[in-house]
PDB file of C-alpha atoms and ligand atoms in Angstrom:
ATOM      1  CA  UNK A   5     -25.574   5.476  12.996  1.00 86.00           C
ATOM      2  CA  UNK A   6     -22.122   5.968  14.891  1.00 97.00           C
ATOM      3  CA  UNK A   7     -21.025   5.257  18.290  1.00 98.00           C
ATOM      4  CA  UNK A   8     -21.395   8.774  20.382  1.00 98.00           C
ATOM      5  CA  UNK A   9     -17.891   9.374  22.932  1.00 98.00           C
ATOM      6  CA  UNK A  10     -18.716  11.860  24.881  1.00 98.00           C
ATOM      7  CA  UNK A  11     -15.145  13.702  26.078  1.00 98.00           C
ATOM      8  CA  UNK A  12     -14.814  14.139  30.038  1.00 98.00           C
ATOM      9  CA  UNK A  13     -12.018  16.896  29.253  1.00 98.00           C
ATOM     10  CA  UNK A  14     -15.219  19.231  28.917  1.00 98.00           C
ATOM     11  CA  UNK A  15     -16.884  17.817  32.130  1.00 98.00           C
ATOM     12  CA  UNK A  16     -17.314  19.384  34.975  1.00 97.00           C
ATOM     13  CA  UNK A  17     -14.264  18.191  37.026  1.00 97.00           C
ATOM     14  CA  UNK A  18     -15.558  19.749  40.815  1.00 98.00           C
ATOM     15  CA  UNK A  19     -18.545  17.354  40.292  1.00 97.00           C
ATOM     16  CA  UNK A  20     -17.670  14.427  37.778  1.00 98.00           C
ATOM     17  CA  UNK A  21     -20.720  12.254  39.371  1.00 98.00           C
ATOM     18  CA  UNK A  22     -22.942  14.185  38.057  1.00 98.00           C
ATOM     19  CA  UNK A  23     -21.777  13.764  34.446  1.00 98.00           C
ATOM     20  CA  UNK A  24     -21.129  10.653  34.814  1.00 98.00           C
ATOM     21  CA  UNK A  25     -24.506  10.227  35.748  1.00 98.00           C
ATOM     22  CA  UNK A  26     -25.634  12.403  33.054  1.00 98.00           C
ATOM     23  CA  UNK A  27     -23.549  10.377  30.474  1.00 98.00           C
ATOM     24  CA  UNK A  28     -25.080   6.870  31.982  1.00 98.00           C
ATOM     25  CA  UNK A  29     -28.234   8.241  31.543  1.00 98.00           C
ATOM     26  CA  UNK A  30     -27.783   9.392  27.771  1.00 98.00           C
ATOM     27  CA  UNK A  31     -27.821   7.553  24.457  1.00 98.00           C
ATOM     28  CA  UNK A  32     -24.101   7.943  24.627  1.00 98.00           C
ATOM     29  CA  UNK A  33     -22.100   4.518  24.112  1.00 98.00           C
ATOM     30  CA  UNK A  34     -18.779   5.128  25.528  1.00 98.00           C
ATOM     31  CA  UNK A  35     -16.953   7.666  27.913  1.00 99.00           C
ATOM     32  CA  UNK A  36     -13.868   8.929  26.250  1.00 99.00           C
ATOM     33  CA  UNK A  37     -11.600   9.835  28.613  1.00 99.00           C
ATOM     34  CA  UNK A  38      -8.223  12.091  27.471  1.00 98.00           C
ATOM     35  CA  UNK A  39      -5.097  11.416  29.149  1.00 99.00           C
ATOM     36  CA  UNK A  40      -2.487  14.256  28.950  1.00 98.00           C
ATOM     37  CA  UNK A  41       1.245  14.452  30.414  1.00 98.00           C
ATOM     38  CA  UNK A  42       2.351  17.946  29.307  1.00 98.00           C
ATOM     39  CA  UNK A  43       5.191  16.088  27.221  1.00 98.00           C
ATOM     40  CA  UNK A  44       3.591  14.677  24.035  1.00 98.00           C
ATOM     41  CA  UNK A  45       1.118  17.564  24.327  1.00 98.00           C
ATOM     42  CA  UNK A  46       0.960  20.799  26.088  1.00 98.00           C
ATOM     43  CA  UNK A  47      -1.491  20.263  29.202  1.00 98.00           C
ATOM     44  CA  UNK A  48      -1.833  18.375  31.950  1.00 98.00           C
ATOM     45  CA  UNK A  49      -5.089  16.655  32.576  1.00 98.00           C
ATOM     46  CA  UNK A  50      -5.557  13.243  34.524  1.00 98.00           C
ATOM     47  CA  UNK A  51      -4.260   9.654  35.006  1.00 98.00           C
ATOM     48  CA  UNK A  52      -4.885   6.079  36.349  1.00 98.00           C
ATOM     49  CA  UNK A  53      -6.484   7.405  40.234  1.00 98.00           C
ATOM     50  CA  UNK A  54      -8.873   9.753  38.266  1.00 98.00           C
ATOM     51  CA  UNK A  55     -10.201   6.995  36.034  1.00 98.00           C
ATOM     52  CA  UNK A  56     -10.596   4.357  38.592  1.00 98.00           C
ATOM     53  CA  UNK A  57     -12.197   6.180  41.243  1.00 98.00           C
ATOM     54  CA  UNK A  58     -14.715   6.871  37.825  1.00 98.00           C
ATOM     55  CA  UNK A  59     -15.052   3.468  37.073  1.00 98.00           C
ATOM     56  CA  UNK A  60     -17.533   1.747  39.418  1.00 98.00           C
ATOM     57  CA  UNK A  61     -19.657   4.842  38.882  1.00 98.00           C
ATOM     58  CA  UNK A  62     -20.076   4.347  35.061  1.00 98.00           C
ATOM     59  CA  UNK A  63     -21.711   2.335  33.148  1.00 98.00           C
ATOM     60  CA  UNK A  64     -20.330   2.383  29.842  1.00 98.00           C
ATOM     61  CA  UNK A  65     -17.413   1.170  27.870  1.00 98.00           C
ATOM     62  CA  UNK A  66     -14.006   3.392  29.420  1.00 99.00           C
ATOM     63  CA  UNK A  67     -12.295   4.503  25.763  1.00 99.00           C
ATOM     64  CA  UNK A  68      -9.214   6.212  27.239  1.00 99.00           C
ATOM     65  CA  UNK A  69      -7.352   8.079  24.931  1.00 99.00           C
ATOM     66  CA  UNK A  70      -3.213   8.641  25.667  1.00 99.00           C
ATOM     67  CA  UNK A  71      -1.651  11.817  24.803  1.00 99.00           C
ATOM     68  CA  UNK A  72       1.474  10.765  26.735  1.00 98.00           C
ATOM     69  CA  UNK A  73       5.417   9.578  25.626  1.00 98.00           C
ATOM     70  CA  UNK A  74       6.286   6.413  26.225  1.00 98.00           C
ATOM     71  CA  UNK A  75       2.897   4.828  26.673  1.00 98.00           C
ATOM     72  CA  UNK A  76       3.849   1.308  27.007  1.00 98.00           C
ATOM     73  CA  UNK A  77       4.759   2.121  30.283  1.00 98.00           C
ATOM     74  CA  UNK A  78       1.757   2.846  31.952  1.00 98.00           C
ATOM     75  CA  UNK A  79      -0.554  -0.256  29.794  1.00 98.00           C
ATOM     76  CA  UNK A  80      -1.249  -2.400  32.731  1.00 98.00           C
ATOM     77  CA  UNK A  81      -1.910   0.254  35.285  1.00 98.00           C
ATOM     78  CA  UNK A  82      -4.284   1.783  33.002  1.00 99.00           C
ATOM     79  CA  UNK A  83      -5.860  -1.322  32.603  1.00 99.00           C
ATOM     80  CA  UNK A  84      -6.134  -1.932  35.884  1.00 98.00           C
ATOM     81  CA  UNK A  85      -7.466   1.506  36.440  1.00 98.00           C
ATOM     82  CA  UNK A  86     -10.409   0.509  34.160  1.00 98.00           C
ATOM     83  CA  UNK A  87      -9.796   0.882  30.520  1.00 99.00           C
ATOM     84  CA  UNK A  88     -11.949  -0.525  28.308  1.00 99.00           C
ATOM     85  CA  UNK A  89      -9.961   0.366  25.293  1.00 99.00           C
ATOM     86  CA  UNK A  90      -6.977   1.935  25.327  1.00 99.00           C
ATOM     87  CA  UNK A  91      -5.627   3.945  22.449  1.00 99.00           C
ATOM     88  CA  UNK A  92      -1.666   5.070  21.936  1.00 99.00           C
ATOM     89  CA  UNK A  93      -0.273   8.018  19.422  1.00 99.00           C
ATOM     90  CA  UNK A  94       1.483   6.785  16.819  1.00 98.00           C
ATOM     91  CA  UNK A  95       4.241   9.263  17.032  1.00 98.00           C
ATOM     92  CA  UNK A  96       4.678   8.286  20.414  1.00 98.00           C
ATOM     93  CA  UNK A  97       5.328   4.405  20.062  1.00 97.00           C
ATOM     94  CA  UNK A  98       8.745   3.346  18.564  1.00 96.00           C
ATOM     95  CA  UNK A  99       7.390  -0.125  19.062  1.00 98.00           C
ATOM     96  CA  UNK A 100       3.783  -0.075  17.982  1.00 98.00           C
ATOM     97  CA  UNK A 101       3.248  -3.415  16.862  1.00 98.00           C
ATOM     98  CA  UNK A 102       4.651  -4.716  20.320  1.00 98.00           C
ATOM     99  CA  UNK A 103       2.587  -1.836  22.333  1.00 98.00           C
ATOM    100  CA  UNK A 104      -0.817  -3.043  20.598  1.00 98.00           C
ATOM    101  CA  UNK A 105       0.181  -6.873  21.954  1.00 98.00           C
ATOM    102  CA  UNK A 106       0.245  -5.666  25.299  1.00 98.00           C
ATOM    103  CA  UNK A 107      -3.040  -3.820  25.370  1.00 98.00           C
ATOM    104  CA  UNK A 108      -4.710  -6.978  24.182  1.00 98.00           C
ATOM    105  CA  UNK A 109      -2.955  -9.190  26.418  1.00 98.00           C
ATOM    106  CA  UNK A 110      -4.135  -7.036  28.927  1.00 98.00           C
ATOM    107  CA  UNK A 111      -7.482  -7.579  28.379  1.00 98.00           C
ATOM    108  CA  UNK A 112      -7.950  -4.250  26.473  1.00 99.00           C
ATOM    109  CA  UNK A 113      -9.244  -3.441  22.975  1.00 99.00           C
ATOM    110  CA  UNK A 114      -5.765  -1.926  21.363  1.00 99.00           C
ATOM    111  CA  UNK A 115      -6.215   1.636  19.668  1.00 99.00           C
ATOM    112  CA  UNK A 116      -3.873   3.997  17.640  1.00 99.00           C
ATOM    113  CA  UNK A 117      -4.431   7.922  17.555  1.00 99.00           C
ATOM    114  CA  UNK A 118      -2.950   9.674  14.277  1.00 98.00           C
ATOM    115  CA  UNK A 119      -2.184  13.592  14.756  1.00 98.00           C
ATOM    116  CA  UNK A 120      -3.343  15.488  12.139  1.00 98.00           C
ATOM    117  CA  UNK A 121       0.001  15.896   9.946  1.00 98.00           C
ATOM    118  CA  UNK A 122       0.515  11.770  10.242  1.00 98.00           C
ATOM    119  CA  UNK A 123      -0.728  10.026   6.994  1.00 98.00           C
ATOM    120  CA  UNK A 124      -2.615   7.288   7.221  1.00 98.00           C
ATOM    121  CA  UNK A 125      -0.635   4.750   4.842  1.00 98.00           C
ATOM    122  CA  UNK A 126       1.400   4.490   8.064  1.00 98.00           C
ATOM    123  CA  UNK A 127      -1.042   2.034   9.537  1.00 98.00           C
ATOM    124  CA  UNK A 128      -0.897  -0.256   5.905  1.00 98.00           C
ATOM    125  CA  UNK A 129       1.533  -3.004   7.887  1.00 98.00           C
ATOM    126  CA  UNK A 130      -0.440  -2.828  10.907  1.00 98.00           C
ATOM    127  CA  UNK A 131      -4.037  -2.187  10.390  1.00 98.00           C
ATOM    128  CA  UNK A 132      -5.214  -5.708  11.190  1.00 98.00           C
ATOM    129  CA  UNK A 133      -3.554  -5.759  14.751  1.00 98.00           C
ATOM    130  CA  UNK A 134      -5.932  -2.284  15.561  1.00 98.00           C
ATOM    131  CA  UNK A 135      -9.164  -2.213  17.078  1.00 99.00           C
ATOM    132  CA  UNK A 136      -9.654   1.253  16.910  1.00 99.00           C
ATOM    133  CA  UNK A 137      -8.037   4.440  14.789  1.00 99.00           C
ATOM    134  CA  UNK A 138      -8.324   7.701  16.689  1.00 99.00           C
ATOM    135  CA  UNK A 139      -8.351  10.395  14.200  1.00 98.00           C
ATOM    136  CA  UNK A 140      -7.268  13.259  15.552  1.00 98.00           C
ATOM    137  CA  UNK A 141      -9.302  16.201  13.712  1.00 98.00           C
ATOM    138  CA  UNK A 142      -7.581  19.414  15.915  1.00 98.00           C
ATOM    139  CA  UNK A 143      -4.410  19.440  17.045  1.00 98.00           C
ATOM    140  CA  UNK A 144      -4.196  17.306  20.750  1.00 98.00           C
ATOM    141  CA  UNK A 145      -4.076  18.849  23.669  1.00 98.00           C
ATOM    142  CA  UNK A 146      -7.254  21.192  24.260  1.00 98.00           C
ATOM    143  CA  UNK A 147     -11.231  20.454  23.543  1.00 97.00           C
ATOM    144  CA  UNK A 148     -13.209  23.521  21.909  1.00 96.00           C
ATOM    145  CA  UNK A 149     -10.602  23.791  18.958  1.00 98.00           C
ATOM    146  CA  UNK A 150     -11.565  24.151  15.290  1.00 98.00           C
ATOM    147  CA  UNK A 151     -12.304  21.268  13.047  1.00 98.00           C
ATOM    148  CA  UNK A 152      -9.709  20.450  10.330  1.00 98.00           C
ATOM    149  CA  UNK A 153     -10.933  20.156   7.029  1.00 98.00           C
ATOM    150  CA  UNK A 154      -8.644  17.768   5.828  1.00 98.00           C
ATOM    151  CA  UNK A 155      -9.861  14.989   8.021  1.00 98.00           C
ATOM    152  CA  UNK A 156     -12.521  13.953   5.224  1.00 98.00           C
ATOM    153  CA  UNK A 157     -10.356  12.995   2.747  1.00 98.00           C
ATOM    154  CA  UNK A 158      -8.171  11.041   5.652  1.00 98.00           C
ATOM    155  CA  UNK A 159     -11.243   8.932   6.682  1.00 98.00           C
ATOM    156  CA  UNK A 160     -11.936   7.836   3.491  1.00 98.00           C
ATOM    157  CA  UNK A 161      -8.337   6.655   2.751  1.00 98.00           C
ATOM    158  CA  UNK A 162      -8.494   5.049   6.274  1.00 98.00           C
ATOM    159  CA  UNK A 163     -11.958   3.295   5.580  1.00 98.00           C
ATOM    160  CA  UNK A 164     -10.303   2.237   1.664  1.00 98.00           C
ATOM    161  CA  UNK A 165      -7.514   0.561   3.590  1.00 98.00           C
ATOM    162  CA  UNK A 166      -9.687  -1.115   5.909  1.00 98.00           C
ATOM    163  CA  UNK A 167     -11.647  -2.392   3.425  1.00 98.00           C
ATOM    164  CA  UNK A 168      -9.139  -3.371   1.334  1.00 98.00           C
ATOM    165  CA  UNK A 169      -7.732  -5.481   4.227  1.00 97.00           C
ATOM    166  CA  UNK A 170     -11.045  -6.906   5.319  1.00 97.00           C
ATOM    167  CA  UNK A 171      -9.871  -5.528   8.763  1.00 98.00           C
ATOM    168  CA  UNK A 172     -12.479  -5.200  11.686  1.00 97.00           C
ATOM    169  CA  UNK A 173     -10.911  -1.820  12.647  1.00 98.00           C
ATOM    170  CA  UNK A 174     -13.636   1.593  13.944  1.00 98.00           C
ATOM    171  CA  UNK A 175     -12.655   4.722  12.838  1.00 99.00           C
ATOM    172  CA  UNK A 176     -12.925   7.370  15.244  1.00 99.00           C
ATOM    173  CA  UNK A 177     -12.705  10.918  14.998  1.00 99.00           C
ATOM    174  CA  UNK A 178     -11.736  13.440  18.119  1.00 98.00           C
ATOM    175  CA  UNK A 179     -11.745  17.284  18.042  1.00 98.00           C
ATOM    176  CA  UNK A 180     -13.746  19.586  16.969  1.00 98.00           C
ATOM    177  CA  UNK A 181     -17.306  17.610  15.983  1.00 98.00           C
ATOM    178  CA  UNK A 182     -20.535  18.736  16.198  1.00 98.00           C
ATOM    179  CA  UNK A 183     -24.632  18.775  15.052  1.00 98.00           C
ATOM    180  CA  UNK A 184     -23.507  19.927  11.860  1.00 98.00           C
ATOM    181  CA  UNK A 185     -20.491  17.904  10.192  1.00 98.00           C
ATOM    182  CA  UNK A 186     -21.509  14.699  12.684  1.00 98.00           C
ATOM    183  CA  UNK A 187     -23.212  13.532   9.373  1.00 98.00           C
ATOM    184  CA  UNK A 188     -20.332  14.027   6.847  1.00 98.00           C
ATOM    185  CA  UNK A 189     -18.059  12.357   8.648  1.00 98.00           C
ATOM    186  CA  UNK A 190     -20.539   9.366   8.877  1.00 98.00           C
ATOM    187  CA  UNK A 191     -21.153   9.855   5.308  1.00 97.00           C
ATOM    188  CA  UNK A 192     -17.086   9.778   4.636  1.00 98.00           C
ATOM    189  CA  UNK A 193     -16.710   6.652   6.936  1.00 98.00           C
ATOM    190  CA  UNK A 194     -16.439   7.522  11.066  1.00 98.00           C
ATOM    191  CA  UNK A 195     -17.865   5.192  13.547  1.00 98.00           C
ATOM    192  CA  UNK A 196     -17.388   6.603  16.228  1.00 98.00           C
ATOM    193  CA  UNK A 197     -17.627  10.605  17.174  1.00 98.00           C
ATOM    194  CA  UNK A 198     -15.706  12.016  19.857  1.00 98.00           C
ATOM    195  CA  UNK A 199     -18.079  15.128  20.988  1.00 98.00           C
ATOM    196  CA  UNK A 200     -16.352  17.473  24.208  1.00 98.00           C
ATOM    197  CA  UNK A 201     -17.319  21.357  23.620  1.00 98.00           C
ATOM    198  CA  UNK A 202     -20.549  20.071  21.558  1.00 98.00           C
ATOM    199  CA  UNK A 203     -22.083  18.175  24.441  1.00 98.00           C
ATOM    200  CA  UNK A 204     -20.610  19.978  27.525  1.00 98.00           C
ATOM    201  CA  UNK A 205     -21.788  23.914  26.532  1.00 98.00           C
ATOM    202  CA  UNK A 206     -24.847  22.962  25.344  1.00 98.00           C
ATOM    203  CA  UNK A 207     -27.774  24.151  27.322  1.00 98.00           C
ATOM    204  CA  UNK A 208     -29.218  20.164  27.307  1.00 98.00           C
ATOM    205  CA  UNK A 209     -25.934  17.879  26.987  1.00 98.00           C
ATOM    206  CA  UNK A 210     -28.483  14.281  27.008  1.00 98.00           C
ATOM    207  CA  UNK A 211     -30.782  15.990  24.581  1.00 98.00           C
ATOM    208  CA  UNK A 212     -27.498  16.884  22.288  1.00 98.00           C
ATOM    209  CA  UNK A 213     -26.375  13.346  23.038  1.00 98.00           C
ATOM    210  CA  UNK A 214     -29.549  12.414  21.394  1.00 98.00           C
ATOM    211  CA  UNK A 215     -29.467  14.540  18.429  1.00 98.00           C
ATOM    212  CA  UNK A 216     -26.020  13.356  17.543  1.00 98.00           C
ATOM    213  CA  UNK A 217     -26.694  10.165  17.530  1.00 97.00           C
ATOM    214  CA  UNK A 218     -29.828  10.539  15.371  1.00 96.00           C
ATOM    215  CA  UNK A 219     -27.725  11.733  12.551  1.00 96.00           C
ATOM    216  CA  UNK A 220     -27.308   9.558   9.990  1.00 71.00           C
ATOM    217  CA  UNK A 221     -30.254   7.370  11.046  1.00 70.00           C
TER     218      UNK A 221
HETATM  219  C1  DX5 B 323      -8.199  16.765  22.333  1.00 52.02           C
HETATM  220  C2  DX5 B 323      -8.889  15.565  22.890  1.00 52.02           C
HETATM  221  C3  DX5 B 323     -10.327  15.488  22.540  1.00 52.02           C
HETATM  222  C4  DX5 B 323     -11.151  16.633  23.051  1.00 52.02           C
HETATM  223  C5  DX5 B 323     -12.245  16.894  22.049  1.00 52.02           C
HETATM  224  O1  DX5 B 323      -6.854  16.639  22.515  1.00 52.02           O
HETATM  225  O2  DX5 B 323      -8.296  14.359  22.441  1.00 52.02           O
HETATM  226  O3  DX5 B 323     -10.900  14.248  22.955  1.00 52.02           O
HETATM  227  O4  DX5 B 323     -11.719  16.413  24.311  1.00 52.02           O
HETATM  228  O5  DX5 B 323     -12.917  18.020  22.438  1.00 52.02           O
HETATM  229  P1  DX5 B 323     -13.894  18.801  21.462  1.00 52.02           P
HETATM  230  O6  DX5 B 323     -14.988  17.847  21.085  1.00 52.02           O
HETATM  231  O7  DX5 B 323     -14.359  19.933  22.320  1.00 52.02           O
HETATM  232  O8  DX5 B 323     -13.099  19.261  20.281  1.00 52.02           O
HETATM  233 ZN1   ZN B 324      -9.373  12.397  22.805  1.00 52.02          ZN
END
């Protein structure tokens, strides 16, 4: 059974109480929450006031997920805004071993998103220090997008590494999941599934909530 991460980019942004109520209310473990600056991707979506004006509403683990250059900047203010755990791109960190100290010294859990194109034998020097791989399954930036195929073969390289390494790292994947490959990519390794479009268009997002995370029961 994997952890279900409901996306807020697919919420309902003129009333997020609601689905944050809706969320509380679900089987769903954690809100994932996107942060975009229209630099490292292209959109804009929303920062540190957004997520902390969320917080004392919610009632589940804040997984906020930077799409952003230069992330180290911003660490403490999003942990101050809330995060739970907070996860950094890969391609955006020159310093990624020193980025991941900071989250933790912040008092988050320290994550690291891969885009599609970035192999995963980067992380061989520096899978013990991560909490959390993002595995980016679309291309970042928009929900609703197409799964890649690829992204199977990628988890179970990740989870061989991880194993390999005795390291106490989740594997999550983001973009593009839903009813019907949630239980191949628990099969290939994922703990965690990122679900936006999937859970947000469908006519009953807690009873889709529940359904995903009765897959691979
Ligand atoms: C994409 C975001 C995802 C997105 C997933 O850049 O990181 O978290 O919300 O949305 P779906 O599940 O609709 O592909
Ligand atoms: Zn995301």
């Amino acid at each position: 059974m994997a952890l279900i991460a409901p996306s807020i980019l697919s919420a309902n942004f003129l009333n997020l109480e609601q689905d944050i109520n809706m969320i509380n209310n679900s089987e769903a473990d954690w809100f994932h929450l996107d942060v975009m600056d229209g630099r490292f991707v292209p959109n804009i979506t929303f920062g540190m006031p957004v997520i902390a004006a969320m917080k004392p509403k919610a009632q589940k683990t804040f997984d906020v997920h930077l799409m952003i250059v230069e992330p180290e900047k911003y660490i403490e203010g999003f942990a101050k805004a809330g995060a739970d755990i907070l996860t950094v791109h890969i391609e955006a960190s020159t310093h990624l071993h020193r980025s991941l100290q900071i989250i933790k010294a912040n008092g988050m859990k320290a994550g690291v998103a891969l885009n599609p194109h970035t192999p995963v034998h980067l992380l061989t020097d520096i899978i013990e220090d991560i909490d959390l791989v993002c595995m980016m399954s679309v291309n970042p930036g928009f929900g609703g997008q197409k799964f890649i195929e690829r992204t199977y073969q990628k988890i179970r390289d990740l989870k061989q590494l991880i194993n390999e390494r005795a390291a106490n790292t989740l594997i999550e994947i983001d973009g593009g999941v839903t009813l019907a490959n949630a239980g191949l990519l628990i099969d290939a390794g994922a703990d965690v599934l990122v679900a936006g479009n999937t859970v947000f268009s469908s006519p009953d997002p807690v009873d889709t909530i529940k359904r995903l995370k009765q897959v691979g029961k």
